[in-house]
Coordinates of C-alpha atoms and ligand atoms in Angstrom, one line a residue:
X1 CA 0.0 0.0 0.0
X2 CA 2.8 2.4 1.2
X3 CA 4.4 1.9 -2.1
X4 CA 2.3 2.4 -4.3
X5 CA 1.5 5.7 -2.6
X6 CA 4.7 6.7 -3.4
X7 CA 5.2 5.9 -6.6
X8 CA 2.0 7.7 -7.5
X9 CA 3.5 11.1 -5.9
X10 CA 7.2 10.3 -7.6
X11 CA 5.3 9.9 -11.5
X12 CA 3.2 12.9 -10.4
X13 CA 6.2 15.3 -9.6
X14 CA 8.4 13.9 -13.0
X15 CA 5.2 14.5 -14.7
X16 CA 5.1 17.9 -13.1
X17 CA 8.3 18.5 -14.1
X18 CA 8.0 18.0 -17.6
X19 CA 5.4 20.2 -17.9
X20 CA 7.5 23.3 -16.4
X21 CA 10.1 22.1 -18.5
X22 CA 7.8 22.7 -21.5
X23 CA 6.6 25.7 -20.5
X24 CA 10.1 27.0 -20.1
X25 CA 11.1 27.0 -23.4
X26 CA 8.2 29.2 -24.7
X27 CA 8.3 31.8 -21.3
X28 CA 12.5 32.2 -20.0
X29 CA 12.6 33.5 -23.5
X30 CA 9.9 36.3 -23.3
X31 CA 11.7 37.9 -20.4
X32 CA 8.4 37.4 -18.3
X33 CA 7.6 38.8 -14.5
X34 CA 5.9 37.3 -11.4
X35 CA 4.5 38.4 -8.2
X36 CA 3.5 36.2 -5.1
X37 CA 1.7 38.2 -2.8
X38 CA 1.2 35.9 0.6
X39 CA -1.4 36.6 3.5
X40 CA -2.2 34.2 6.5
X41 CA 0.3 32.4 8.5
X42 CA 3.6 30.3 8.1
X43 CA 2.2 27.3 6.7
X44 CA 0.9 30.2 3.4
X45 CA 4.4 31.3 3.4
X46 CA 6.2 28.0 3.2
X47 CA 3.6 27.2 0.3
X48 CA 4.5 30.3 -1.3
X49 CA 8.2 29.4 -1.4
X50 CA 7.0 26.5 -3.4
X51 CA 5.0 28.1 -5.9
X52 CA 7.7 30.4 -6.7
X53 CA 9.9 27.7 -6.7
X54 CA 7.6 26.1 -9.7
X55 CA 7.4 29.9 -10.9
X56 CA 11.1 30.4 -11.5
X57 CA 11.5 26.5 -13.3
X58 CA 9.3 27.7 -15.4
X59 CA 11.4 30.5 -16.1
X60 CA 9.2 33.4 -15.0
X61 CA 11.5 36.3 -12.9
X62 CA 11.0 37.6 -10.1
X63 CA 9.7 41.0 -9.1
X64 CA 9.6 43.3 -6.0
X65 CA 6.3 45.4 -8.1
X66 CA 3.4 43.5 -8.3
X67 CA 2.4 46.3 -11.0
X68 CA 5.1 44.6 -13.6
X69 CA 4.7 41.5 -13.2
X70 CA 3.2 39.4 -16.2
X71 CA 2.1 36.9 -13.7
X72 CA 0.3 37.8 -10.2
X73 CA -1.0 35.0 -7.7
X74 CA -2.2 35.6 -4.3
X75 CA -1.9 33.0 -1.7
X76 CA -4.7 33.6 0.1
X77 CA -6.2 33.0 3.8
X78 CA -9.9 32.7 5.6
X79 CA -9.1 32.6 9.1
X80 CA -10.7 36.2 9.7
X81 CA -12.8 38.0 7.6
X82 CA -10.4 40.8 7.5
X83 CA -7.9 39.0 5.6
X84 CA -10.6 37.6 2.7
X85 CA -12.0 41.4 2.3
X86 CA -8.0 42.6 2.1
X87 CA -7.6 39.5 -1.1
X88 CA -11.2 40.8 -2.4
X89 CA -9.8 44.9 -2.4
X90 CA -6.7 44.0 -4.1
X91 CA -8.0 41.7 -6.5
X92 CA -10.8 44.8 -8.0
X93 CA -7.3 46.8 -8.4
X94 CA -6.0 44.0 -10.3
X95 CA -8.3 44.6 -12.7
X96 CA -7.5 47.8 -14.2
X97 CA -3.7 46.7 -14.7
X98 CA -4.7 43.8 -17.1
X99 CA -6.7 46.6 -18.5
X100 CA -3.3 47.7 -19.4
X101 CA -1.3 44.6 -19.9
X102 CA -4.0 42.0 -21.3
X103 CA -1.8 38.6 -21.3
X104 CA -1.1 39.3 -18.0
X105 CA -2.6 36.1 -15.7
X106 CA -4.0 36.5 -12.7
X107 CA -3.7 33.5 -9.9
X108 CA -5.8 32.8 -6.8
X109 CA -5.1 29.9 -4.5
X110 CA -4.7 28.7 -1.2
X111 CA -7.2 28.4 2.0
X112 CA -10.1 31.3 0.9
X113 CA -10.5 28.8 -2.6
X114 CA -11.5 25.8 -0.5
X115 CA -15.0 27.4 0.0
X116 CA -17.5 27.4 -2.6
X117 CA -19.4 31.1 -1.9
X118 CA -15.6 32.1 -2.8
X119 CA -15.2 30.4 -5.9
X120 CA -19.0 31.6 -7.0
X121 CA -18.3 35.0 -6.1
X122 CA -15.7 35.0 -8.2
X123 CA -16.5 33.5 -11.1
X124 CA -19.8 36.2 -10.6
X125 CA -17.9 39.4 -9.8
X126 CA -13.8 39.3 -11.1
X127 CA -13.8 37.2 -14.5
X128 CA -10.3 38.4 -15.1
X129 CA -8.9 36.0 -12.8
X130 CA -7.3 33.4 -15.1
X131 CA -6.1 30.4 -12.4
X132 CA -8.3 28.9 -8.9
X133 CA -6.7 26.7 -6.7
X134 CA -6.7 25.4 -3.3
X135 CA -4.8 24.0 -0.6
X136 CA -4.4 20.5 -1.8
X137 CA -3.1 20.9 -5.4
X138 CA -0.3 24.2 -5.3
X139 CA 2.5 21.1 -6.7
X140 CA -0.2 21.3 -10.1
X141 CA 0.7 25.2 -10.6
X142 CA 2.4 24.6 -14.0
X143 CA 0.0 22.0 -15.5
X144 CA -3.1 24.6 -14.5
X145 CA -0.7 27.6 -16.3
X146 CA -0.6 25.3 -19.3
X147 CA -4.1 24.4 -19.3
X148 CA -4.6 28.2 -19.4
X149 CA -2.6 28.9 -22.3
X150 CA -3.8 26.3 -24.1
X151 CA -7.7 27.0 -23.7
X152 CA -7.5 30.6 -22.7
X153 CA -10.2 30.1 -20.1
X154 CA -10.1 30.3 -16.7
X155 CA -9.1 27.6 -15.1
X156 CA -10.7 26.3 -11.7
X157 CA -9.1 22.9 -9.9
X158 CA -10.2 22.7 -6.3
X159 CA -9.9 19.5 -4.7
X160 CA -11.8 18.7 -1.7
X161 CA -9.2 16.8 0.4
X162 CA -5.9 16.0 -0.6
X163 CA -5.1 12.4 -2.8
X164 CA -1.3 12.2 -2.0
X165 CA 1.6 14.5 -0.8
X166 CA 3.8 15.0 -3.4
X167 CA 7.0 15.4 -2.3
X168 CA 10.5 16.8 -4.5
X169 CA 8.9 20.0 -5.0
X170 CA 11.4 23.3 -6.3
X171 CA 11.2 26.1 -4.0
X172 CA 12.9 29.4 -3.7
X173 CA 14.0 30.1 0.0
X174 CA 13.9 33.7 1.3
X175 CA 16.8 33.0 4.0
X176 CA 19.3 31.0 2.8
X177 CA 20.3 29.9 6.1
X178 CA 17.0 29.2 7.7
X179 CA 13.9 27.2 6.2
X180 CA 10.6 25.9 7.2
X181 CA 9.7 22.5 6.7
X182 CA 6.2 20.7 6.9
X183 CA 6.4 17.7 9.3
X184 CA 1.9 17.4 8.6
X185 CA -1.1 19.3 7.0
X186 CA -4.2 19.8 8.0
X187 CA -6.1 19.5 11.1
X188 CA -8.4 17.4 12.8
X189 CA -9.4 19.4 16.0
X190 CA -12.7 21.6 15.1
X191 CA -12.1 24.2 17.4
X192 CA -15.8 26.0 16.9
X193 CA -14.3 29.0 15.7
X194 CA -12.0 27.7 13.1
X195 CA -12.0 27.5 9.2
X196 CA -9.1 25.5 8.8
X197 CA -10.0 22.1 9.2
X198 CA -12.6 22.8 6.6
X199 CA -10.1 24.3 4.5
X200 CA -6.8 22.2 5.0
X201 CA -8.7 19.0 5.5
X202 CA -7.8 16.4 7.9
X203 CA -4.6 15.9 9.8
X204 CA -2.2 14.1 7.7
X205 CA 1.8 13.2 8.6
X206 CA 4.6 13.4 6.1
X207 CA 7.2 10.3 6.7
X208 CA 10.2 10.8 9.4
X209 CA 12.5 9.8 6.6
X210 CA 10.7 12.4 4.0
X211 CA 11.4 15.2 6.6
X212 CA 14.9 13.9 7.6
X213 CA 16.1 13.5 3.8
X214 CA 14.4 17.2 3.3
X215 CA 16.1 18.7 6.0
X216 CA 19.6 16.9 5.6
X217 CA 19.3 18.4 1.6
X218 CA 18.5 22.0 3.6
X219 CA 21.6 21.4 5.9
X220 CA 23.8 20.4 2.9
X221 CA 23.0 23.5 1.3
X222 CA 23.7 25.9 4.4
X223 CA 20.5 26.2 6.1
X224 CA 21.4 25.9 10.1
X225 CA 18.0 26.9 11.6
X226 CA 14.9 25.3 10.7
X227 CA 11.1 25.3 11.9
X228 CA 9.0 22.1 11.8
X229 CA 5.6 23.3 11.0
X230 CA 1.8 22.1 11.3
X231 CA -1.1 23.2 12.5
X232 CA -0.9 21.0 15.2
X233 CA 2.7 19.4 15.5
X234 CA 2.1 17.1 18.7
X235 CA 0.0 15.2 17.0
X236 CA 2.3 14.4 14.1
X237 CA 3.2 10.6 13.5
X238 CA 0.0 9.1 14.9
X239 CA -1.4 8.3 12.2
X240 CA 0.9 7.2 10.4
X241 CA 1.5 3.4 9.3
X242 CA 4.3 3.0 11.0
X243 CA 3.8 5.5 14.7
X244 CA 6.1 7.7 15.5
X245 CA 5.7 10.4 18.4
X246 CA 7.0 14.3 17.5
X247 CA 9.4 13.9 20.4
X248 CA 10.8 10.4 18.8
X249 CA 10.9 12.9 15.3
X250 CA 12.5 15.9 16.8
X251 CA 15.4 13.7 18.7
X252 CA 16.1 12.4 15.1
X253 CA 16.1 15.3 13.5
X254 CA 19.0 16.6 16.3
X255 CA 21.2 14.2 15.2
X256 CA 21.7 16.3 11.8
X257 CA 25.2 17.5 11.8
X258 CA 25.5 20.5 10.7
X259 CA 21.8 21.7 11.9
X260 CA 22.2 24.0 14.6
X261 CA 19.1 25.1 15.8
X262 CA 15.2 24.1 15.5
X263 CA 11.9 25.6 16.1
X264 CA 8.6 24.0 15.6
X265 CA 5.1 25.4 15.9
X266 CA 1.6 25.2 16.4
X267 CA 1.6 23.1 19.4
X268 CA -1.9 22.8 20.8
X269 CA -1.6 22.3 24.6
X270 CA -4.3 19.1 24.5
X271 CA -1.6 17.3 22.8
X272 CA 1.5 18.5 24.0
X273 CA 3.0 15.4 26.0
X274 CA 4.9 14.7 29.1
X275 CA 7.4 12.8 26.3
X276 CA 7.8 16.3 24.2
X277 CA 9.0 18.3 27.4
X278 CA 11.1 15.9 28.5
X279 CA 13.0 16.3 25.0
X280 CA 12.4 20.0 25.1
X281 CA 14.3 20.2 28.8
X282 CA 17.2 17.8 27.4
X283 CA 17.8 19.2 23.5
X284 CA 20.6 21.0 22.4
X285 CA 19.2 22.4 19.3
X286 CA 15.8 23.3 19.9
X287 CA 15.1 26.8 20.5
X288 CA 14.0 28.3 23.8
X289 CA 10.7 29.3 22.6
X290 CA 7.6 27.7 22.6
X291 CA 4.5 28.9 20.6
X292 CA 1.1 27.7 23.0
X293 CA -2.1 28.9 22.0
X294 CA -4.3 29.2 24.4
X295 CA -7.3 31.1 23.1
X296 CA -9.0 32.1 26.2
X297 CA -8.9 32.0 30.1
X298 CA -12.0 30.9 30.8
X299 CA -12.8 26.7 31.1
X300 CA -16.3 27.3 30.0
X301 CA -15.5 29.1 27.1
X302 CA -12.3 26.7 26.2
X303 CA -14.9 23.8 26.2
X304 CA -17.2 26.2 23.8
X305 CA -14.5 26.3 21.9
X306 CA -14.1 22.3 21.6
X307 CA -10.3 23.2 23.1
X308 CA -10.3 19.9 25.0
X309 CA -8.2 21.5 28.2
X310 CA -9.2 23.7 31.3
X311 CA -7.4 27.1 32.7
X312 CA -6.1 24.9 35.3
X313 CA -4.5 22.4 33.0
X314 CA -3.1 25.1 30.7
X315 CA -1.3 26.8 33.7
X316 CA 0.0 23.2 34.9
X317 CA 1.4 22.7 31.5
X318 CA 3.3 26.4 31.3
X319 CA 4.6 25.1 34.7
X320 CA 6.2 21.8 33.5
X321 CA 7.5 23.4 31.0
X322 CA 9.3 25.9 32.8
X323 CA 10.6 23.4 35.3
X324 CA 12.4 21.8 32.6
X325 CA 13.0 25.1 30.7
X326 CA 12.9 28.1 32.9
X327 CA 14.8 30.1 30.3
X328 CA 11.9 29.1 27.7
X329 CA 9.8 32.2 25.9
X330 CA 6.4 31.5 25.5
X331 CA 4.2 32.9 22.8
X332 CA 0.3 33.0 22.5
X333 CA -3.0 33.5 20.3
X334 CA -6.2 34.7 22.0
X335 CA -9.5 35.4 20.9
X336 CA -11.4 38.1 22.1
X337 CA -15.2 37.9 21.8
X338 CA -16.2 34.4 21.1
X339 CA -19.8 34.2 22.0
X340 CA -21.1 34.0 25.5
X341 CA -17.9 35.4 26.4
X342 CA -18.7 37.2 29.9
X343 CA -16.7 39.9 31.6
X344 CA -16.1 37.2 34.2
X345 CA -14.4 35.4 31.2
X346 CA -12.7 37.6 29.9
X347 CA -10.9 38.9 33.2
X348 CA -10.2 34.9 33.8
X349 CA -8.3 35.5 30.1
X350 CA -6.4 38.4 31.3
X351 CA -6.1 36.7 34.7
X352 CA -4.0 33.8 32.3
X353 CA -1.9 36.5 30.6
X354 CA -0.8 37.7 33.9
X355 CA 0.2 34.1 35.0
X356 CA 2.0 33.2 32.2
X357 CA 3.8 36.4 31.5
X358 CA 4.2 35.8 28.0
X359 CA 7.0 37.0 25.8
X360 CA 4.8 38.3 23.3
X361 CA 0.9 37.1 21.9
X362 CA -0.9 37.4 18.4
X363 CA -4.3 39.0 20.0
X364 CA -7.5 38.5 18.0
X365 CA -10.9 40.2 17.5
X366 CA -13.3 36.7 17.2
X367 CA -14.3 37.3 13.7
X368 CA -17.5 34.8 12.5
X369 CA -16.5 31.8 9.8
X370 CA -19.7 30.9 8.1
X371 CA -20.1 27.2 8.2
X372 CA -18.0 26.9 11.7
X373 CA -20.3 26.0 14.9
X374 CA -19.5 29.0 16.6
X375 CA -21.1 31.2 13.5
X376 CA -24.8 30.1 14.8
X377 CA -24.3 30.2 18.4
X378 CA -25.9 32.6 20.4
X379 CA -24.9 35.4 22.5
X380 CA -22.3 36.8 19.7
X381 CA -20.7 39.7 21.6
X382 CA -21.8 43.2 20.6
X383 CA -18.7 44.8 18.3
X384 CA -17.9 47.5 21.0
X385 CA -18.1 45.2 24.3
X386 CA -15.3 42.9 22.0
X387 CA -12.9 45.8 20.7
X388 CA -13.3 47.6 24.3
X389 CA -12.1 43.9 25.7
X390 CA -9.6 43.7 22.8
X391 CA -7.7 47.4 24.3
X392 CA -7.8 46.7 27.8
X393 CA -5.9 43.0 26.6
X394 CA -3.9 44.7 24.8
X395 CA -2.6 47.6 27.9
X396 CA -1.9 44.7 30.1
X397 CA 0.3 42.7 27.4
X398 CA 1.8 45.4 26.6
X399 CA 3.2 46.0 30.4
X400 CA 4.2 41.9 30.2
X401 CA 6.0 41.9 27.0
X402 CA 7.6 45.4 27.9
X403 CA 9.0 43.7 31.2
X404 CA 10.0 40.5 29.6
X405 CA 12.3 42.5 27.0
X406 CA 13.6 44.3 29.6
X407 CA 14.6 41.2 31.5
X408 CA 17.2 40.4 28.1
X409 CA 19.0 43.3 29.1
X410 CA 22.1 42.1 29.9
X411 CA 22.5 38.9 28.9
X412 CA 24.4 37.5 25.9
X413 CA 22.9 35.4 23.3
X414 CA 23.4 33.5 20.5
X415 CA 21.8 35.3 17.8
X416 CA 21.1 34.4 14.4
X417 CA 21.7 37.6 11.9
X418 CA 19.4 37.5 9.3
X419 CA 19.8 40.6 7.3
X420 CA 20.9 44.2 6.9
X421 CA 18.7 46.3 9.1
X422 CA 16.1 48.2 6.6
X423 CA 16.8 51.5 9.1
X424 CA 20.1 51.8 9.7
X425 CA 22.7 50.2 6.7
X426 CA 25.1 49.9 9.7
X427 CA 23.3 47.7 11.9
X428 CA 22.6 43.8 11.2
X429 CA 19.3 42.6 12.5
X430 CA 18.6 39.1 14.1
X431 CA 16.8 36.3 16.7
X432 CA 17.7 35.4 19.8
X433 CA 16.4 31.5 20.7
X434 CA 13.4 33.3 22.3
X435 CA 12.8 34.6 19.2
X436 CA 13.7 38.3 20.2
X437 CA 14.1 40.6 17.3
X438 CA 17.7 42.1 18.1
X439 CA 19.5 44.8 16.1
X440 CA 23.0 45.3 16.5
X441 CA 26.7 47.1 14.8
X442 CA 27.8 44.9 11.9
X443 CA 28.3 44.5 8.4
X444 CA 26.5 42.1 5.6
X445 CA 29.6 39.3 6.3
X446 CA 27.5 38.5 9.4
X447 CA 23.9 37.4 7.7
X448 CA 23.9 33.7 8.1
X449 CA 26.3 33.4 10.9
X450 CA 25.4 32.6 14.7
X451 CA 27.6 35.0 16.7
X452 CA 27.2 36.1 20.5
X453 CA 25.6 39.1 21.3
X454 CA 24.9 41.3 24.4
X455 CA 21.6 43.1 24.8
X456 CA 21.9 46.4 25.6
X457 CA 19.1 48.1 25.4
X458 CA 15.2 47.0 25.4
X459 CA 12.5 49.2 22.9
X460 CA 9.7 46.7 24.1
X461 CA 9.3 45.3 20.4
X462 CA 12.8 44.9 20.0
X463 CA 16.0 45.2 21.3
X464 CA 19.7 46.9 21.1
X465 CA 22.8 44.5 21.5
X466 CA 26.5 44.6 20.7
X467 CA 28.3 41.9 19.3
X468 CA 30.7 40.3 22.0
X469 CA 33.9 37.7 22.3
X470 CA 32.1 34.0 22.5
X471 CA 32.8 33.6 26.5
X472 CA 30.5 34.1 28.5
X473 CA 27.0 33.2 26.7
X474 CA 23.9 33.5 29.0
X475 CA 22.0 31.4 26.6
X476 CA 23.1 28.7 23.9
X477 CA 19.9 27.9 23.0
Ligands
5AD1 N1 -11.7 34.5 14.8 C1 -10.6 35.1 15.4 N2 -9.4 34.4 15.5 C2 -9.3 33.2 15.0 N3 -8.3 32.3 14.9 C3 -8.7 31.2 14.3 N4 -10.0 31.4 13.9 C4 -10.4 32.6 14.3 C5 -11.6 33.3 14.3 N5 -12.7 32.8 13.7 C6 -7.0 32.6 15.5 C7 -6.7 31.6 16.6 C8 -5.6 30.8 16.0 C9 -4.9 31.7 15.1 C10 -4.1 31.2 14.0 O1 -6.0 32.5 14.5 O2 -6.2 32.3 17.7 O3 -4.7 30.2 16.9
SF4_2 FE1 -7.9 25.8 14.0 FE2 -8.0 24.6 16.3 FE3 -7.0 23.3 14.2 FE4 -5.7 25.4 15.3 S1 -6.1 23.4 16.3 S2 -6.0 25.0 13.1 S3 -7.3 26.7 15.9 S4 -9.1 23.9 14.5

């Protein structure tokens, strides 16, 4: 069974490749532009590092200006409604630039595709989109651009759930010493709130030795950070045909030579087992940050929101963690405003926020997701009472995160550079382990390199170091 599985995926990506082979020989020769415009979260920006990667084999360049671009595709997300109406604006912009350049193609894909009032809306309202695609299918990219040419209609391939993963895909990296790699898709928790499941379909694992290959090739090519992503990672393995826990993945990935550090994320805390903080207290790679969600304070809103685990046990788990870690940054999501959310709630949310003290939090106004339980349940919170909740949250984190930056100052870390700061041409900006955004004195021969690095100064969202002799490192991790 496994091998015919992959043998299906292997013919698939040769046959891909042909195709952008093809396609090559009519486009590199045109000179021709594309644009990848990305919203949404990590998992959207890996994918779009593989679409460009099919992009460029197919000889398209790339461009900063979406306005010169012969070839424009937006990778697009549903988790809010914010982020759908921002893909909607853009797209009615779009429209007078073909105006101007009519072989210009225009791409949609990604989560907003996987719903069908999208697709009818617009097939009804913006016919000058040439390509639809969703989440299952981006490895298809070229055959759906050939298809295009060849018919000159617009082309629509949405898959409902996904038939195999296809793996030996080209990508363009943005760092060249850091990369994300996918250890699962998809998701199989329904929280009552959430699109995704809907949208990524169910919770699927990509094979240890798929990832380990992947990341050895990264390695080999000087990538020393990488981030394991899913939408839930401590689930990853279980279903596969041969078990394997993310722990048990993550102690195999360490023994990479060459890899230096390693990130993962979304952990949901219903999942995240005594096994995986046992490895997080005892790894020398992984990174001292840990990405929890934990959506709200309350326990009666948590089980509202299908989250499977109570204040109480959230606040054990933050404990455990720092037994084993107490040097570990913690980063949250919350929703403000999911319905029935009380006052009494919400001051059990910031009561959490206070608790944990966390290093920094992506803070969110609940926004409804038609076709999600939580879209028909009662009591939806008045718009005011949510974005006066929303403020207050946002006052107290930023006392937290203001104190936890300011609790750097003085150490020296290991810090990652990543690039030129876009300021100042004579400072290098980079990440602590905790993830800290740190900018510093130094020159472009840095980016790529892990040097030590005292923190001088904190500005609350970032901070000020000075690069230092390697002795005395607070933090290796
Ligand atoms: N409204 C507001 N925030 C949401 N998220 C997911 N769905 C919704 C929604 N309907 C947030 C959660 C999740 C993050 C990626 O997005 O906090 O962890
Ligand atoms: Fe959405 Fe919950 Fe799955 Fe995260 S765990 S993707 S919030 S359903």
């Amino acid at each position: 069974m496994d091998k015919i599985k992959i043998d299906i995926s292997h013919e698939e990506s040769l046959k891909q490749k042909k195709i952008m082979d093809e396609l090559s020989k009519q486009i590199k020769a045109k000179g021709l532009k594309y644009h990848v415009s990305t919203f949404g979260c990590q998992m959207n920006a890996h994918d779009s590092e593989k679409l460009k990667g099919i992009l460029e084999e197919i000889g398209y360049e790339a461009t900063d200006n979406e306005k010169d671009a012969d070839f424009v595709i937006y990778n697009t997300c549903c988790v809010r409604e914010n982020a759908e109406l921002k893909v909607y604006g853009r797209l009615g912009a779009l429209k007078n630039n073909k105006k101007h350049k009519p072989n210009m193609l225009i791409a949609l894909c990604g989560c907003m595709m996987q719903q069908d009032t999208v697709i009818k809306e617009i097939k009804r309202a913006y016919k000058h989109v040439d390509i639809l695609f969703g989440t299952h299918n981006l490895y298809k990219l070229a055959e759906l651009i050939q298809t295009r040419l060849e018919t000159g209609k617009m082309v629509i391939d949405i898959w409902e759930n996904y038939k195999e993963i296809v793996e030996d895909l080209p990508s363009i990296r943005k760092f060249k010493f850091k990369a994300s790699v996918n250890v699962m898709f998809g998701c199989n928790n329904f929280c009552t709130y959430c699109i995704v499941p809907y949208v990524r379909g169910r919770e699927r694992s990509r094979k240890p030795q798929d990832i380990i290959n992947e990341i050895q090739g990264l390695v080999d090519d000087g990538v020393k950070e990488i981030t394991l992503l899913g939408q839930n990672v401590n689930s990853y393995g279980k279903n596969l045909e041969q078990p394997i826990s993310f722990a048990r993945l993550i102690q195999e990935i360490e023994k990479i030579d060459g890899l230096e550090k390693i990130r993962f994320m979304t952990s949901h805390p219903k999942d995240l087992s005594d096994e995986l903080i046992e490895v997080i207290g005892k790894s020398k790679k992984l990174c001292s940050h840990i990405h929890l969600p934990f959506q709200s304070g309350s326990t009666r809103i948590l089980k509202k929101m299908n989250r499977k685990y109570t204040k109480e046990s959230y606040l054990e788990l933050v404990k455990k963690i720092k037994e084993v870690r107490p040097d570990a940054a913690l980063t949250t999501d919350i929703i403000v405003g999911f319905p029935g959310e009380t006052e009494e709630d919400f001051l059990e949310t910031l009561d959490v926020v206070k608790q944990v003290e966390f290093d920094n939090a992506f803070t969110f106004l609940y926004s409804i997701r038609t076709g999600t339980p939580a879209a028909t349940m009662e009591d939806q919170v008045p718009e005011n009472v949510a974005k006066e909740r929303f403020n207050r949250l946002l006052d107290v984190l930023n006392d937290i995160v203001n104190k936890k930056s300011l609790e750097k100052v003085g150490g020296i870390y290991n810090v990652l550079v990543e690039h030129i700061n876009k300021q100042d041409e004579n400072l290098v900006s980079g990440r602590l382990g905790s993830n800290h955004l740190v900018h510093f004195k130094g020159s472009k021969d840095l980016i790529g390199k892990i040097v030590p690095v005292k923190i001088i100064e904190s500005k609350v969202y970032y901070l000020i170091g000075e690069q230092v002799e390697r002795k005395e490192v607070t933090n290796e991790k």
